[in-house]
Coordinates of C-alpha atoms and ligand atoms in Angstrom, one line a residue:
Chain A
M1 CA -24.2 16.7 21.2
L2 CA -21.7 14.2 19.8
L3 CA -22.0 15.0 16.1
E4 CA -23.4 18.2 14.7
I5 CA -23.6 18.8 11.0
D6 CA -24.6 22.2 9.8
N7 CA -25.5 23.2 6.2
L8 CA -23.0 20.6 4.8
K9 CA -22.3 20.9 1.1
L10 CA -20.1 18.5 -1.0
L11 CA -19.1 18.6 -4.6
Y12 CA -18.1 15.7 -6.9
G13 CA -16.2 17.6 -9.5
R14 CA -18.7 20.3 -10.5
I15 CA -21.7 18.4 -9.4
E16 CA -23.1 19.2 -5.9
A17 CA -24.1 15.9 -4.2
L18 CA -25.1 17.4 -0.9
H19 CA -27.0 20.7 -1.0
G20 CA -26.6 21.9 2.6
I21 CA -27.7 19.2 5.0
S22 CA -28.0 19.6 8.8
L23 CA -28.3 16.8 11.3
H24 CA -27.1 15.9 14.7
V25 CA -26.5 12.8 16.8
E26 CA -26.7 12.8 20.6
Q27 CA -24.5 10.7 22.8
G28 CA -26.0 7.2 23.2
E29 CA -28.4 7.4 20.3
I30 CA -29.0 5.2 17.2
V31 CA -29.8 7.6 14.4
A32 CA -31.0 6.2 11.1
L33 CA -30.4 7.9 7.7
I34 CA -32.6 6.6 5.1
G35 CA -33.1 7.5 1.4
A36 CA -33.3 6.1 -2.1
N37 CA -30.3 5.0 -4.2
G38 CA -28.2 8.0 -5.0
A39 CA -29.7 10.2 -2.3
G40 CA -26.3 11.0 -0.8
K41 CA -26.2 8.7 2.2
T42 CA -22.8 7.3 1.5
T43 CA -21.6 10.7 0.5
T44 CA -22.7 12.0 3.9
M45 CA -20.7 9.2 5.6
K46 CA -17.6 10.1 3.6
A47 CA -17.9 13.7 4.6
I48 CA -18.2 12.7 8.3
S49 CA -15.2 10.4 8.2
G50 CA -13.2 12.7 6.0
L51 CA -12.8 10.5 2.9
H52 CA -14.1 13.4 0.8
A53 CA -13.5 17.0 1.4
I54 CA -16.6 19.2 1.9
S55 CA -17.2 22.4 0.0
G56 CA -19.3 24.2 2.6
G57 CA -20.9 24.0 6.1
S58 CA -19.3 22.4 9.1
I59 CA -19.0 19.1 10.9
R60 CA -18.5 19.3 14.7
F61 CA -17.6 16.2 16.6
D62 CA -17.3 15.9 20.3
G63 CA -17.0 19.6 20.8
T64 CA -14.5 20.4 18.0
D65 CA -14.8 21.4 14.4
V66 CA -13.4 18.4 12.4
S67 CA -14.5 19.7 9.0
R68 CA -10.9 20.0 7.7
L69 CA -9.3 17.3 9.7
R70 CA -7.6 14.4 7.8
A71 CA -9.5 11.1 7.8
D72 CA -6.9 9.2 9.8
L73 CA -7.0 11.8 12.6
R74 CA -10.7 11.6 12.8
V75 CA -10.4 8.0 13.6
I76 CA -8.2 8.9 16.6
R77 CA -10.8 11.4 17.7
G78 CA -13.4 8.5 17.8
I79 CA -15.1 8.3 14.5
G80 CA -15.2 4.7 13.3
Q81 CA -16.8 3.5 10.1
S82 CA -17.9 0.3 8.4
P83 CA -17.9 1.5 4.8
E84 CA -20.3 0.7 2.0
G85 CA -19.0 -2.4 0.2
R86 CA -17.3 -3.5 3.4
G87 CA -13.7 -2.6 2.5
V88 CA -12.4 -5.8 3.9
F89 CA -8.6 -6.1 3.2
P90 CA -8.7 -9.2 1.0
G91 CA -5.1 -10.3 1.5
M92 CA -5.2 -10.1 5.3
T93 CA -6.6 -12.7 7.6
V94 CA -9.7 -12.0 9.6
L95 CA -7.5 -11.5 12.6
E96 CA -5.2 -9.1 10.8
N97 CA -8.3 -7.2 9.5
L98 CA -9.5 -6.8 13.1
E99 CA -6.0 -5.8 14.2
M100 CA -6.1 -3.1 11.5
G101 CA -9.0 -1.6 13.4
A102 CA -6.7 -1.2 16.4
Y103 CA -3.9 0.4 14.2
T104 CA -3.8 3.6 16.1
R105 CA -4.1 2.1 19.6
R106 CA -1.2 1.1 21.8
D107 CA -2.7 -0.5 24.9
K108 CA -2.3 -4.3 24.2
A109 CA -4.5 -5.4 27.1
D110 CA -7.3 -3.0 26.0
I111 CA -7.1 -4.3 22.4
A112 CA -7.3 -7.9 23.5
K113 CA -10.4 -7.1 25.5
D114 CA -12.1 -5.5 22.5
L115 CA -11.0 -8.4 20.3
A116 CA -12.7 -10.8 22.7
M117 CA -15.8 -8.6 22.7
V118 CA -15.9 -8.6 18.9
F119 CA -15.5 -12.4 18.8
D120 CA -18.2 -12.6 21.4
L121 CA -20.6 -10.6 19.1
F122 CA -19.5 -12.5 16.0
P123 CA -18.5 -16.1 16.9
R124 CA -18.2 -16.8 13.2
L125 CA -15.3 -14.4 12.9
H126 CA -13.5 -16.4 15.6
E127 CA -13.9 -19.6 13.7
R128 CA -12.6 -17.9 10.6
R129 CA -9.8 -15.9 12.2
K130 CA -7.0 -17.4 10.1
Q131 CA -8.9 -17.2 6.8
A132 CA -8.1 -14.5 4.2
G133 CA -10.6 -11.7 4.3
G134 CA -11.1 -11.9 0.5
T135 CA -12.3 -15.5 0.8
L136 CA -15.1 -14.8 3.3
S137 CA -18.7 -14.9 2.3
G138 CA -20.5 -11.6 1.9
G139 CA -22.2 -11.9 5.2
E140 CA -19.0 -12.8 7.0
Q141 CA -17.3 -9.8 5.4
Q142 CA -20.1 -7.6 6.7
M143 CA -19.5 -8.9 10.2
L144 CA -15.8 -8.4 9.8
A145 CA -16.3 -4.8 8.6
V146 CA -18.5 -4.0 11.6
G147 CA -16.2 -5.8 14.0
R148 CA -13.2 -4.0 12.6
A149 CA -14.9 -0.6 13.0
L150 CA -15.6 -1.6 16.6
M151 CA -11.9 -2.3 17.1
T152 CA -11.2 1.4 16.5
R153 CA -13.1 1.8 19.8
P154 CA -15.3 4.6 18.3
K155 CA -17.3 7.1 20.2
L156 CA -19.4 7.3 17.0
L157 CA -19.9 4.3 14.8
L158 CA -20.9 5.0 11.2
L159 CA -22.5 2.0 9.6
D160 CA -23.2 2.2 5.9
E161 CA -25.8 -0.5 4.9
P162 CA -24.7 -3.2 7.3
S163 CA -27.5 -5.4 6.1
M164 CA -26.7 -5.3 2.4
G165 CA -26.5 -8.6 0.8
L166 CA -27.4 -10.6 3.9
A167 CA -30.0 -13.4 4.1
P168 CA -33.2 -12.4 6.0
K169 CA -32.1 -14.4 9.1
L170 CA -28.7 -12.7 9.1
I171 CA -30.3 -9.2 8.7
Q172 CA -32.3 -9.8 11.8
Q173 CA -29.1 -10.9 13.6
I174 CA -27.0 -8.0 12.5
F175 CA -29.7 -5.5 13.7
E176 CA -29.9 -7.2 17.0
I177 CA -26.1 -6.9 17.2
I178 CA -26.3 -3.2 16.3
T179 CA -28.8 -2.7 19.2
R180 CA -26.5 -4.6 21.5
I181 CA -23.4 -2.5 20.5
N182 CA -25.5 0.6 21.2
E183 CA -26.6 -0.7 24.6
Q184 CA -23.0 -1.3 25.5
G185 CA -22.5 2.5 25.0
T186 CA -21.6 3.2 21.4
T187 CA -23.4 5.9 19.6
I188 CA -24.4 4.9 16.1
L189 CA -25.3 6.6 12.8
L190 CA -26.9 4.0 10.6
V191 CA -27.4 4.3 6.9
E192 CA -29.9 1.7 5.5
Q193 CA -32.0 0.6 2.6
N194 CA -33.8 -1.6 5.0
A195 CA -35.9 1.3 6.4
Q196 CA -38.3 -0.9 8.3
Q197 CA -35.6 -2.4 10.5
A198 CA -33.5 0.7 10.8
L199 CA -36.3 2.9 11.9
S200 CA -37.7 0.4 14.4
R201 CA -34.3 0.1 16.0
A202 CA -33.4 3.8 15.8
H203 CA -34.1 6.5 18.4
R204 CA -34.4 9.1 15.6
G205 CA -34.1 9.2 11.9
Y206 CA -33.6 11.5 8.9
V207 CA -34.9 11.1 5.3
L208 CA -32.5 12.1 2.6
E209 CA -33.7 12.9 -0.9
T210 CA -31.3 14.0 -3.7
G211 CA -28.8 15.6 -1.3
R212 CA -31.4 17.3 1.0
I213 CA -32.9 16.3 4.3
V214 CA -36.6 16.2 3.7
K215 CA -37.9 14.8 6.9
E216 CA -36.8 14.0 10.4
G217 CA -38.4 12.6 13.5
T218 CA -38.2 9.7 16.0
G219 CA -38.0 6.3 14.6
Q220 CA -41.6 5.6 15.4
E221 CA -42.8 8.8 13.9
L222 CA -41.1 8.1 10.6
L223 CA -42.2 4.5 10.6
H224 CA -45.8 5.6 10.7
D225 CA -45.4 8.6 8.4
P226 CA -47.6 8.0 5.3
A227 CA -45.1 9.5 2.8
V228 CA -42.2 7.5 4.3
K229 CA -44.3 4.4 4.3
E230 CA -45.1 4.8 0.7
A231 CA -41.6 5.7 -0.5
Y232 CA -39.4 3.5 1.7
L233 CA -41.4 0.8 3.4
G234 CA -43.1 -0.6 0.4
V235 CA -46.6 -0.2 1.7
A236 CA -49.2 1.8 -0.1
Chain B
M1 CA 23.7 -22.2 -30.6
D2 CA 26.6 -23.2 -28.4
F3 CA 25.5 -25.8 -25.9
A4 CA 29.0 -26.9 -25.1
E5 CA 29.7 -23.4 -23.9
L6 CA 26.6 -23.4 -21.8
V7 CA 27.5 -26.7 -20.2
R8 CA 31.2 -25.8 -19.7
G9 CA 30.5 -22.4 -18.2
F10 CA 27.4 -23.4 -16.3
P11 CA 28.7 -23.1 -12.7
E12 CA 30.3 -19.7 -13.4
L13 CA 27.3 -18.5 -15.4
T14 CA 25.1 -19.4 -12.5
T15 CA 27.2 -17.5 -10.0
T16 CA 27.5 -14.4 -12.0
G17 CA 23.9 -14.7 -13.0
L18 CA 22.8 -14.9 -9.4
V19 CA 24.9 -11.8 -8.5
Q20 CA 23.5 -9.8 -11.4
G21 CA 20.0 -11.1 -10.5
A22 CA 20.4 -10.0 -6.9
I23 CA 21.2 -6.5 -8.1
Y24 CA 18.1 -6.5 -10.4
A25 CA 16.0 -7.9 -7.5
L26 CA 17.0 -5.2 -5.0
I27 CA 16.2 -2.5 -7.5
A28 CA 13.0 -4.3 -8.6
L29 CA 11.7 -4.1 -5.0
G30 CA 11.5 -0.3 -5.3
Y31 CA 9.4 -0.4 -8.4
T32 CA 7.1 -3.0 -6.9
L33 CA 6.7 -1.3 -3.6
V34 CA 5.7 2.0 -5.1
Y35 CA 3.5 0.3 -7.7
G36 CA 1.7 -1.8 -5.0
V37 CA 0.7 1.3 -3.0
L38 CA 0.2 3.9 -5.7
R39 CA -0.3 1.9 -9.0
L40 CA 2.4 4.2 -10.3
I41 CA 5.5 3.1 -12.3
N42 CA 8.2 5.3 -10.7
F43 CA 10.5 5.6 -13.7
A44 CA 12.7 7.9 -11.7
H45 CA 13.7 4.9 -9.5
S46 CA 16.4 4.0 -12.0
E47 CA 18.1 7.3 -11.1
V48 CA 17.6 6.7 -7.4
F49 CA 19.8 3.7 -8.1
M50 CA 22.3 5.6 -10.3
I51 CA 22.8 8.3 -7.6
G52 CA 23.5 5.5 -5.2
T53 CA 26.3 4.2 -7.4
F54 CA 28.0 7.6 -7.1
G55 CA 27.2 7.8 -3.4
A56 CA 29.3 4.7 -2.9
I57 CA 32.2 5.9 -5.0
W58 CA 32.2 9.3 -3.3
T59 CA 32.3 7.6 0.1
W60 CA 35.3 5.6 -1.0
A61 CA 36.9 8.7 -2.4
A62 CA 36.5 10.4 0.9
F63 CA 38.8 7.8 2.3
G64 CA 41.3 8.4 -0.4
L65 CA 40.5 5.4 -2.6
D66 CA 39.9 5.5 -6.3
S67 CA 40.2 3.0 -9.2
N68 CA 44.0 3.3 -9.1
S69 CA 44.5 2.5 -5.4
G70 CA 45.7 -0.9 -4.4
A71 CA 43.2 -3.1 -2.5
P72 CA 43.2 -2.4 1.3
S73 CA 43.3 -5.2 3.8
V74 CA 40.2 -7.5 4.0
G75 CA 39.1 -6.0 7.3
R76 CA 39.4 -2.4 6.1
S77 CA 37.7 -3.4 2.8
L78 CA 34.7 -4.8 4.6
L79 CA 34.5 -1.7 6.8
L80 CA 34.6 0.6 3.7
I81 CA 31.9 -1.5 2.0
A82 CA 29.7 -1.3 5.1
L83 CA 30.2 2.5 5.1
A84 CA 29.4 2.7 1.4
I85 CA 26.3 0.6 1.9
V86 CA 25.0 3.0 4.6
A87 CA 25.9 6.1 2.7
A88 CA 24.5 4.9 -0.6
A89 CA 21.3 3.6 1.0
L90 CA 20.8 6.9 2.8
L91 CA 21.5 8.9 -0.3
S92 CA 19.2 6.9 -2.5
G93 CA 16.5 6.8 0.2
S94 CA 16.7 10.6 0.5
V95 CA 16.6 11.1 -3.3
A96 CA 13.6 8.8 -3.5
L97 CA 11.8 10.7 -0.8
L98 CA 12.6 14.0 -2.4
I99 CA 11.1 12.8 -5.7
E100 CA 7.9 11.8 -3.9
V101 CA 7.6 15.0 -1.9
T102 CA 8.5 17.4 -4.7
A103 CA 7.1 15.7 -7.8
Y104 CA 4.4 13.2 -7.0
R105 CA 2.8 14.6 -3.8
P106 CA 1.7 17.9 -5.4
L107 CA 0.1 15.9 -8.2
R108 CA -1.9 13.7 -5.7
R109 CA -3.1 16.9 -4.0
R110 CA -4.5 18.1 -7.2
N111 CA -6.0 14.7 -8.1
A112 CA -4.0 14.6 -11.3
P113 CA -4.8 11.9 -13.9
P114 CA -2.4 8.9 -14.3
L115 CA -0.8 10.3 -17.4
A116 CA 0.4 13.3 -15.5
F117 CA 2.2 11.0 -13.0
L118 CA 3.7 9.0 -15.8
I119 CA 5.1 12.1 -17.6
T120 CA 6.4 13.5 -14.3
A121 CA 8.1 10.2 -13.6
I122 CA 9.9 10.2 -17.0
G123 CA 10.7 13.9 -16.5
A124 CA 12.1 13.4 -13.1
S125 CA 14.2 10.5 -14.4
Y126 CA 15.7 12.5 -17.2
A127 CA 16.2 15.6 -15.0
L128 CA 18.2 13.5 -12.5
M129 CA 20.2 11.7 -15.2
E130 CA 21.1 15.0 -16.9
L131 CA 22.0 16.6 -13.6
M132 CA 24.4 13.8 -12.8
G133 CA 25.7 13.8 -16.3
T134 CA 26.6 17.4 -16.1
L135 CA 28.1 17.2 -12.6
T136 CA 30.3 14.3 -13.7
Q137 CA 31.1 15.6 -17.2
R138 CA 29.5 12.4 -18.5
R139 CA 32.6 10.5 -17.6
Q140 CA 32.8 7.0 -16.5
I141 CA 34.0 6.9 -12.9
G142 CA 36.0 4.0 -11.6
S143 CA 35.4 2.2 -8.3
P144 CA 38.4 1.0 -6.2
A145 CA 39.2 -2.6 -5.9
L146 CA 38.2 -3.6 -2.4
L147 CA 38.2 -7.3 -1.8
P148 CA 40.7 -9.7 -3.3
A149 CA 39.6 -10.9 -6.7
D150 CA 40.7 -14.5 -6.1
T151 CA 38.4 -17.4 -5.3
L152 CA 36.9 -17.5 -1.8
F153 CA 36.0 -21.1 -2.1
S154 CA 35.2 -23.7 -4.8
I155 CA 33.3 -26.9 -4.9
G156 CA 34.1 -29.0 -7.9
G157 CA 34.1 -26.6 -10.8
W158 CA 32.1 -24.0 -8.9
S159 CA 34.1 -21.1 -7.6
V160 CA 32.9 -18.0 -5.8
T161 CA 34.7 -14.8 -5.2
P162 CA 34.5 -12.7 -2.0
V163 CA 32.5 -10.0 -3.8
Q164 CA 30.0 -12.5 -5.1
M165 CA 29.6 -14.1 -1.8
L166 CA 29.1 -10.7 -0.1
T167 CA 26.6 -9.5 -2.7
L168 CA 24.5 -12.6 -2.4
S169 CA 24.5 -12.6 1.4
V170 CA 23.7 -8.9 1.8
A171 CA 21.0 -9.1 -0.9
I172 CA 19.4 -12.0 0.9
I173 CA 19.5 -10.3 4.3
M174 CA 18.0 -7.1 2.8
M175 CA 15.2 -9.0 1.1
V176 CA 14.3 -11.2 4.1
G177 CA 14.4 -8.0 6.2
L178 CA 12.1 -6.2 3.9
D179 CA 9.7 -9.1 3.7
W180 CA 9.7 -9.3 7.5
F181 CA 9.1 -5.6 7.8
V182 CA 6.2 -5.6 5.4
N183 CA 4.5 -8.7 6.7
R184 CA 5.2 -8.6 10.4
T185 CA 5.5 -5.0 11.7
R186 CA 2.8 -2.4 12.3
F187 CA 4.2 -0.1 9.7
G188 CA 4.3 -3.0 7.2
K189 CA 0.7 -3.6 8.0
G190 CA -0.1 0.0 7.2
I191 CA 1.7 -0.4 3.9
R192 CA -0.3 -3.5 3.0
A193 CA -3.6 -1.9 4.1
V194 CA -3.0 1.1 1.8
A195 CA -2.0 -1.2 -1.0
Q196 CA -5.2 -3.2 -0.7
D197 CA -7.7 -0.4 -0.1
A198 CA -6.4 3.1 0.6
N199 CA -9.7 4.6 1.7
T200 CA -10.5 1.8 4.1
A201 CA -6.9 2.1 5.4
A202 CA -7.6 5.8 6.2
L203 CA -10.7 4.7 8.1
M204 CA -8.4 2.5 10.3
G205 CA -6.3 5.6 11.1
V206 CA -3.5 4.9 8.6
N207 CA -1.8 8.1 7.4
K208 CA -1.6 7.5 3.7
S209 CA 1.0 10.2 3.0
R210 CA 3.3 8.7 5.6
V211 CA 2.9 5.2 4.2
I212 CA 3.7 6.5 0.7
A213 CA 6.8 8.3 1.9
L214 CA 7.9 5.2 3.7
V215 CA 7.5 3.1 0.6
F216 CA 9.6 5.4 -1.4
V217 CA 12.3 5.4 1.3
L218 CA 12.3 1.6 1.5
G219 CA 12.7 1.3 -2.2
G220 CA 15.5 3.9 -2.2
L221 CA 17.3 2.0 0.6
M222 CA 17.2 -1.2 -1.4
A223 CA 18.4 0.5 -4.6
G224 CA 21.3 2.1 -2.7
V225 CA 22.5 -1.3 -1.5
A226 CA 22.2 -2.6 -5.0
A227 CA 24.2 0.4 -6.2
V228 CA 27.2 -0.5 -4.0
F229 CA 27.3 -4.0 -5.4
S230 CA 26.9 -2.8 -8.9
D231 CA 30.0 -0.6 -8.4
M232 CA 31.9 -3.6 -7.1
K233 CA 30.7 -5.9 -9.8
S234 CA 31.4 -3.7 -12.8
G235 CA 34.2 -1.6 -11.3
N236 CA 32.7 1.7 -12.4
T237 CA 29.6 3.8 -12.9
R238 CA 28.3 6.4 -15.2
Y239 CA 25.4 9.0 -15.1
N240 CA 23.3 6.8 -17.5
I241 CA 23.9 3.5 -15.8
G242 CA 20.3 3.6 -14.4
F243 CA 18.7 3.5 -17.8
L244 CA 19.3 -0.1 -18.9
L245 CA 19.6 -1.5 -15.3
G246 CA 16.5 0.3 -14.3
L247 CA 14.6 -1.0 -17.3
K248 CA 15.7 -4.5 -16.6
A249 CA 14.9 -4.3 -12.9
F250 CA 11.5 -3.0 -13.8
S251 CA 11.1 -5.9 -16.2
A252 CA 12.1 -8.2 -13.4
A253 CA 9.4 -6.7 -11.2
V254 CA 6.8 -7.3 -13.9
L255 CA 8.2 -10.7 -14.6
G256 CA 7.6 -11.7 -10.9
G257 CA 4.3 -10.0 -10.8
I258 CA 4.4 -6.2 -10.2
G259 CA 3.3 -5.3 -6.7
N260 CA 4.5 -8.5 -5.3
L261 CA 7.7 -8.3 -3.2
R262 CA 8.7 -12.0 -3.5
G263 CA 7.8 -11.8 -7.1
A264 CA 10.3 -9.0 -7.6
A265 CA 13.0 -11.0 -5.9
I266 CA 12.3 -14.1 -8.0
G267 CA 11.9 -12.1 -11.2
G268 CA 15.3 -10.4 -10.6
I269 CA 17.2 -13.6 -10.0
M270 CA 15.5 -15.3 -12.9
L271 CA 16.3 -12.5 -15.3
G272 CA 20.0 -12.5 -14.1
L273 CA 20.3 -16.2 -14.8
V274 CA 18.3 -16.3 -18.0
E275 CA 20.3 -13.6 -19.7
N276 CA 23.6 -15.2 -18.6
Y277 CA 22.6 -18.7 -19.9
G278 CA 21.2 -17.1 -23.0
S279 CA 24.3 -15.1 -23.8
A280 CA 26.4 -18.3 -23.4
L281 CA 24.0 -20.0 -25.8
F282 CA 23.7 -17.4 -28.4
G283 CA 26.6 -15.0 -27.8
S284 CA 26.9 -12.2 -25.4
Q285 CA 25.9 -9.6 -28.0
W286 CA 22.3 -11.0 -27.6
R287 CA 22.2 -10.6 -23.8
D288 CA 19.8 -7.7 -23.7
L289 CA 17.7 -8.9 -26.5
I290 CA 17.3 -12.3 -24.8
A291 CA 16.3 -10.6 -21.5
F292 CA 13.4 -8.7 -23.1
V293 CA 12.3 -11.5 -25.4
V294 CA 12.0 -13.8 -22.4
L295 CA 10.0 -11.1 -20.7
I296 CA 7.6 -10.7 -23.6
V297 CA 7.1 -14.4 -24.1
L298 CA 6.6 -15.1 -20.4
L299 CA 4.0 -12.4 -20.2
M300 CA 2.1 -13.9 -23.1
F301 CA 1.6 -17.0 -21.0
R302 CA 1.4 -15.4 -17.6
P303 CA 0.1 -11.9 -18.1
T304 CA 0.2 -11.1 -14.4
G305 CA 3.8 -12.3 -14.0
L306 CA 5.2 -15.4 -12.2
L307 CA 3.6 -14.8 -8.8
G308 CA 1.0 -12.3 -10.1
E309 CA -0.4 -11.0 -6.9
S310 CA -0.5 -7.5 -5.5
L311 CA 1.7 -6.3 -2.7
G312 CA -1.4 -6.3 -0.5
R313 CA -2.2 -9.9 -1.2
A314 CA 1.3 -11.2 -0.8
R315 CA 1.2 -13.2 2.5
A316 CA 3.9 -14.8 4.5
Ligands
LIG401 N1 -17.0 9.6 -6.7 C1 -18.1 10.1 -7.2 N2 -18.0 10.9 -8.3 C2 -19.1 11.5 -8.9 N3 -20.3 11.3 -8.4 C3 -20.5 10.6 -7.3 C4 -19.4 9.9 -6.7 N4 -19.9 9.2 -5.7 C5 -21.2 9.4 -5.7 N5 -21.6 10.2 -6.7 C6 -23.0 10.6 -6.9 O1 -23.5 11.3 -5.8 C7 -24.8 10.9 -5.6 C8 -25.0 10.3 -4.2 O2 -24.3 9.1 -4.1 P1 -24.2 8.2 -2.8 O3 -23.2 7.1 -3.0 O4 -24.0 9.1 -1.6 O5 -25.7 7.6 -2.7 P2 -26.3 6.7 -1.7 O6 -27.5 7.4 -1.0 O7 -25.3 6.1 -0.8 O8 -26.9 5.6 -2.6 P3 -27.0 4.0 -2.4 O9 -28.2 3.7 -1.6 O10 -27.2 3.5 -3.8 O11 -25.8 3.5 -1.8 C9 -25.2 10.0 -6.7 O12 -25.9 10.7 -7.6 C10 -23.9 9.5 -7.2 O13 -24.0 9.2 -8.5
LIG402 MG1 -24.5 4.2 -0.5

């Protein structure tokens, strides 16, 4: 098991946002985490990457307990994230943003190879490589955030709403790329509002409701679950 | 208003203004670096500078030189200045790091509100000032004469002394070096990343605490260099020298656009020149008033300062 979360609790001040969630991700999987606004999806991502301390439970990654590890050290262990809102460094060029992804890595040849791979996935980023991140369009920033996370060469890639703000055609494209990244060997935990796409691409999925996991199953099971259909797929 | 005085003294006013401006600029960089990364005005930075002025004088004293000694040979003077620069920079850098580690870091750990940082900054500033005041019996301490006071070269009416030349050259080297470090090196990239988005920087594997410590040390180094030249320019120092100089350097940083390295450099130089020209025009008793009035007026028209970008956005 690559990622194993057990009874995870997290407090924002005195308010508990996660009330003990458990989930796991196997090597090679795409796992989708879906839920309404404010359910706690981003919070779960922050707990996994270490941006917010947890108040209970545990997070095991690749065989070790990382619950109390600093965020930057979790990156070195192999947890890469494309955060909600993209987090593009506005004053850095596209290329510099991508190089930031390789901040902890030393092997120049390896980095160059990954850079070529990212440019291959997102040719648009190559065209714009000298442009400041802050001047990219929303969709381009999204590509940059995903590409930059790949530059950390993650064992586990956390994607927080990669389709947010994208045109329908681009949404299709980004999900195809997610599948491709996965086929090239990267395990993915995917948070999405676009439950239809996410569940049809994912091996398994979890449904999060106000800080609790209320349902889990394979992507297909959840896709055909009446309650999920009604709540998240917009079909009565 | 005495325009004749301004015109007659223009070359000299420009040189001395540039020298004073270079000192402001070097100090201003420390304010702007810390602000860029933490959005914190480190008021204790003025004392980081002040302790550097003593560091230089103590270094010279260790070689038996005080304000009454005759000037050593040029070669020996340059060596002594170089030693003082290293010593003062290291001392100021260490003090800056100490302030960060003992005063600010614990606050960050506890997620303290901005006001707690502000009060801590003011508290640390006064504590250091009082500490040095007590240690030195609040006396003014003279600095030895090191380089000959005569003219190094002059073009037309424009003459430059060795100390002025050295101040400007070293200041430029330090500023270009810092700019290179922040824009071109891996550590510099880490600094810019934290300045632009600290959380995302952590997701790239940047150790935020280390970046913050680095930024305090860099600012301290710059202030230490400024301190040596301040000693040589004014011939002495005092425990409270940081107060007005720090305030002006901070103003220079705001003038240039706080958080922007090149802005701090430009702001410092501008402030040095403007207060010099202004005091020729209105009388030297108005110097400090002019400096701050210019700041206030300029901010009315350009609220974010001359260059007005954050450290993170500043690009080569
Ligand atoms: N920094 C914070 N301080 C206090 N409360 C927070 C903070 N961040 C999130 N919350 C609260 O925690 C809950 C979960 O938020 P979270 O961002 O994880 O939701 P989400 O599932 O990602 O929603 P969305 O789909 O809108 O992105 C919400 O009720 C939110 O208001
Ligand atoms: Mg979210």
